[in-house]
Structures are given as C-alpha cells and as structure tokens.
PDB file of C-alpha atoms in Angstrom:
ATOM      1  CA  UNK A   1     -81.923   3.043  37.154  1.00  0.00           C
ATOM      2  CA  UNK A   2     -78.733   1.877  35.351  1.00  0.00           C
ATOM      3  CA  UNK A   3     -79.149  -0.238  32.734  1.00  0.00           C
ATOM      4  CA  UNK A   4     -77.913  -4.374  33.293  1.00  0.00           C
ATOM      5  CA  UNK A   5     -77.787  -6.371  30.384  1.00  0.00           C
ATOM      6  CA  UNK A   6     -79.930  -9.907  30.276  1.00  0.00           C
ATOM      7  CA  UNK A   7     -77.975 -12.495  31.674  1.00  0.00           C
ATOM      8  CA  UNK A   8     -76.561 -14.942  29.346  1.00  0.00           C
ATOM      9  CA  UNK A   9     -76.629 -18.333  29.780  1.00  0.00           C
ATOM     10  CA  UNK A  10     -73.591 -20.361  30.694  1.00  0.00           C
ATOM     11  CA  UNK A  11     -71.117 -21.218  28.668  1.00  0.00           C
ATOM     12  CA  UNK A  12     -71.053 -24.269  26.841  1.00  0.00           C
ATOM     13  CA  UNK A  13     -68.382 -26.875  28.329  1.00  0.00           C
ATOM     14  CA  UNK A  14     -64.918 -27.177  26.954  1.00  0.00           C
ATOM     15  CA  UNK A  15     -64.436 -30.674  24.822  1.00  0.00           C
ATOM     16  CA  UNK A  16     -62.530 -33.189  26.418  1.00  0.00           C
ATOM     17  CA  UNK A  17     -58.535 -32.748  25.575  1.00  0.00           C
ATOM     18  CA  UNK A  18     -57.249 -35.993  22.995  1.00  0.00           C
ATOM     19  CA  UNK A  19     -56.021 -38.610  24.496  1.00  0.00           C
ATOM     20  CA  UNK A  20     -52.350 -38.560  24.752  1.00  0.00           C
ATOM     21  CA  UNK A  21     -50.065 -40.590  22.280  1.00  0.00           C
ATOM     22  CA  UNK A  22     -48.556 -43.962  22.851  1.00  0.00           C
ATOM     23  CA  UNK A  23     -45.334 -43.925  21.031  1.00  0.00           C
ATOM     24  CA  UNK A  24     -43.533 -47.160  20.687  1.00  0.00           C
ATOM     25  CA  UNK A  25     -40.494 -47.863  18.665  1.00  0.00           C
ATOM     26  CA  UNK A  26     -42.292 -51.070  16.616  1.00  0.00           C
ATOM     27  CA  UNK A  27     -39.285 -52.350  14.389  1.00  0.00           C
ATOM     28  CA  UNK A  28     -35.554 -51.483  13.049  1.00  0.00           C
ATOM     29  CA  UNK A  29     -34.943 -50.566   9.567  1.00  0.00           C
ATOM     30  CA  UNK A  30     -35.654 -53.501   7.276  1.00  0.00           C
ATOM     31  CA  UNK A  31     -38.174 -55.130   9.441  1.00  0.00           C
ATOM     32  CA  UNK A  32     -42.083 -55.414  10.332  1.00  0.00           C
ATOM     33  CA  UNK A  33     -43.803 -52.389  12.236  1.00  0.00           C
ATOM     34  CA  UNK A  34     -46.941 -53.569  13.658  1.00  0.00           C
ATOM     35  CA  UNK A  35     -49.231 -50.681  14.146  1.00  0.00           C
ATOM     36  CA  UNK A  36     -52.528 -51.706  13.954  1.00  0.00           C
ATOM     37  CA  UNK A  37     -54.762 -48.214  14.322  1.00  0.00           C
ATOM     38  CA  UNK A  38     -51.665 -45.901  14.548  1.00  0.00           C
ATOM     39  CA  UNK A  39     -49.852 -43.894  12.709  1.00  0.00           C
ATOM     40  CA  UNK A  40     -45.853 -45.094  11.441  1.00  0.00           C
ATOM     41  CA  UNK A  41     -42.908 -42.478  11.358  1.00  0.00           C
ATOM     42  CA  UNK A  42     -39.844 -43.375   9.773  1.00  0.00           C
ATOM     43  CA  UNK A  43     -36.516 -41.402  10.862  1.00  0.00           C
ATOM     44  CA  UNK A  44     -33.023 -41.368  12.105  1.00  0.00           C
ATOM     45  CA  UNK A  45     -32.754 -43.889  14.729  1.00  0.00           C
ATOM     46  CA  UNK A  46     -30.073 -42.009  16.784  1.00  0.00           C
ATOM     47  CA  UNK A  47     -30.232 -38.024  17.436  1.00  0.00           C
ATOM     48  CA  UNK A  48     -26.755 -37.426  16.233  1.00  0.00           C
ATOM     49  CA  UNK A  49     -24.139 -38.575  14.313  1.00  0.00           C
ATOM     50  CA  UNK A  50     -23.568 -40.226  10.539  1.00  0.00           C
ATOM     51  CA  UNK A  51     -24.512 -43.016  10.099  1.00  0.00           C
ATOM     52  CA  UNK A  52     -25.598 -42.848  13.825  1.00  0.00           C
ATOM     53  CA  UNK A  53     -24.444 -42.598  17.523  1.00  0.00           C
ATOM     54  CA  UNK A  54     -25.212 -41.892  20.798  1.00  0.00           C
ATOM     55  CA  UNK A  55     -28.981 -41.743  22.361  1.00  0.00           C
ATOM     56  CA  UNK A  56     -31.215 -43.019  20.212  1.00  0.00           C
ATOM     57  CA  UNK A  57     -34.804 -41.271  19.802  1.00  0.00           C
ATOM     58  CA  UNK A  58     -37.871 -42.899  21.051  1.00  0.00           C
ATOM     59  CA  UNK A  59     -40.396 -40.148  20.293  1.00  0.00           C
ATOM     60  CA  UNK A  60     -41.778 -38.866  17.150  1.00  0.00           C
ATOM     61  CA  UNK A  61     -40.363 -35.074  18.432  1.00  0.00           C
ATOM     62  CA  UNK A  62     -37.078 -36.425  19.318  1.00  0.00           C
ATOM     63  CA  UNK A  63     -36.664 -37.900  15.798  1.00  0.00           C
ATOM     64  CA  UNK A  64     -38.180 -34.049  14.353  1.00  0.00           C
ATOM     65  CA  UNK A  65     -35.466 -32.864  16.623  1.00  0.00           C
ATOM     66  CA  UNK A  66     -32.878 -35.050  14.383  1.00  0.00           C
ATOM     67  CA  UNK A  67     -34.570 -34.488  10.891  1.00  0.00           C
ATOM     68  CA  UNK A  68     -36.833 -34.872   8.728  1.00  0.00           C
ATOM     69  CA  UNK A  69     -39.461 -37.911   9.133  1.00  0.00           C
ATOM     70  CA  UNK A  70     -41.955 -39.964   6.968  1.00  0.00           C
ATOM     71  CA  UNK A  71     -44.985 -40.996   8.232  1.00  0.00           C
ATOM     72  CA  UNK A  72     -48.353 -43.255   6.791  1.00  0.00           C
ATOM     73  CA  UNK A  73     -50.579 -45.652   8.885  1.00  0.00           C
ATOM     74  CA  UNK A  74     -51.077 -48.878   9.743  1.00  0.00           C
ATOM     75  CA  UNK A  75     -48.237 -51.852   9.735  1.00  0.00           C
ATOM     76  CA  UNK A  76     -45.744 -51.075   7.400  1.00  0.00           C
ATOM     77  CA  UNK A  77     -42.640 -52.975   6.682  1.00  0.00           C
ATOM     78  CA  UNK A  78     -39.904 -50.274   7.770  1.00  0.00           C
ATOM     79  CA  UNK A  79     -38.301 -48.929   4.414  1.00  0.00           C
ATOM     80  CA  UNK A  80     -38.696 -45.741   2.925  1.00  0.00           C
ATOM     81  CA  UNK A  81     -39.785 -47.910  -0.060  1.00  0.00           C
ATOM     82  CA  UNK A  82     -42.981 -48.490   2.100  1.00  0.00           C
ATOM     83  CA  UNK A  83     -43.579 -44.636   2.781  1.00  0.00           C
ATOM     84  CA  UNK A  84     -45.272 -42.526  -0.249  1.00  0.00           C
ATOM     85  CA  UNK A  85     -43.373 -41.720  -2.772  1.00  0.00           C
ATOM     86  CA  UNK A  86     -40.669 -44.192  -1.396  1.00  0.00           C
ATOM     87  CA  UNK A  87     -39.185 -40.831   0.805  1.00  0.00           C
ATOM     88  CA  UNK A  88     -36.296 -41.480   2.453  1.00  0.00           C
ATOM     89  CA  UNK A  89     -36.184 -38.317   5.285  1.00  0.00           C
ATOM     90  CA  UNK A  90     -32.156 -39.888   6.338  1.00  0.00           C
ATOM     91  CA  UNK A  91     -30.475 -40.899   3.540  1.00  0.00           C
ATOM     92  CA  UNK A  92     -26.974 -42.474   4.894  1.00  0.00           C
ATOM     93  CA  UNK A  93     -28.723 -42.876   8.414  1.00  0.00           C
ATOM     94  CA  UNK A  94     -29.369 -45.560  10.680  1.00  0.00           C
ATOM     95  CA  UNK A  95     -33.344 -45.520  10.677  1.00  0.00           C
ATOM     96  CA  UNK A  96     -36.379 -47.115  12.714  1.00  0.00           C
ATOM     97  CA  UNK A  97     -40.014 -46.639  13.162  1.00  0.00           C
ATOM     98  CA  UNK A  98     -42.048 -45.126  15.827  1.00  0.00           C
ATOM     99  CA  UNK A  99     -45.882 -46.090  16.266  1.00  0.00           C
ATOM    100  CA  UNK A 100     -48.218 -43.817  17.610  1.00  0.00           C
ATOM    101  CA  UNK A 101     -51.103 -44.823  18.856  1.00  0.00           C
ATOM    102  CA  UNK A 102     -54.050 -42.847  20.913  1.00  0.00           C
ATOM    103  CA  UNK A 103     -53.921 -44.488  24.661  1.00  0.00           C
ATOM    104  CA  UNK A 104     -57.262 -45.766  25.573  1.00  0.00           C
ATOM    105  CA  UNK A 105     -59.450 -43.711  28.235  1.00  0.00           C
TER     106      UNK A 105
END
C-alpha cells in the first residue's frame, strides 16, 4: 500500500489587496495643501525642463520620474520650509504638492 500523506487543511485566504491611492494635486508652491488623512509630496511641478516646461506631473511616480520628492502628512502649507528638515528635493524648480489619500471601499 503506498504511503499518502494526511491531508492538510486549506489554505488560509489571501488578505484583501490596499486600497488604491487617490492622488490629487492639492495646491501650487507657496500655497495651502489640504490633505486631511493623506500623505503630502512636494516635487517638480513639470517633468522636464529648468525652471519648468511641458506636461506637468500629477502622480507621486511621475514626479519620482522627474526627481527627487519630499513627503510628510496631513495639510501642509506647500514649501520645503514645511517638509522636515526644510528639504527642498528641486531647488530652481517650479514645485507643487500631490495628496495621496487611500480611496474608500
């Protein structure tokens, strides 16, 4: 008689995925980002170009794409001096902020 191993039980379900991101671009350089319960990035408001030009990015990757970013939560006014350590991730760039957000089920 060959030999069968005890079945095992089932596996245990997968975890839901996240929710995806909502990502807004909240305010211009200089101005209010209202982001209650998200998370701010601060980066170069246009993918190419000094000071700026062209498409401008309206994701959090896009603006990865273009450089370096800054990010804390909450509303922030949008300045690097807002950010720790007053970082500035574009100096001589146009800059905004992007709120992300998780989207609600």
């Amino acid at each position: 008689v060959p030999f069968r191993p005890p079945l095992s039980p089932p596996a245990a379900p997968l975890p839901p995925l996240a929710p995806p991101l909502a990502e807004t671009v909240c305010a211009e350089y200089n101005s209010i980002c209202h982001c209650e319960h998200g998370i701010v990035f601060l980066g170069k408001a246009f993918r190419s170009g000094l000071p700026g030009k062209g498409k401008k990015t309206r994701t959090v990757i896009q603006m990865r794409q273009a450089g370096n970013v800054a990010s804390t939560q909450g509303s922030v006014y949008c300045s690097n001096y807002a950010f720790p350590y007053r970082y500035d991730p574009a100096p001589m760039h146009y800059k905004h902020c992007i709120c992300t957000t998780l989207m609600p089920p």
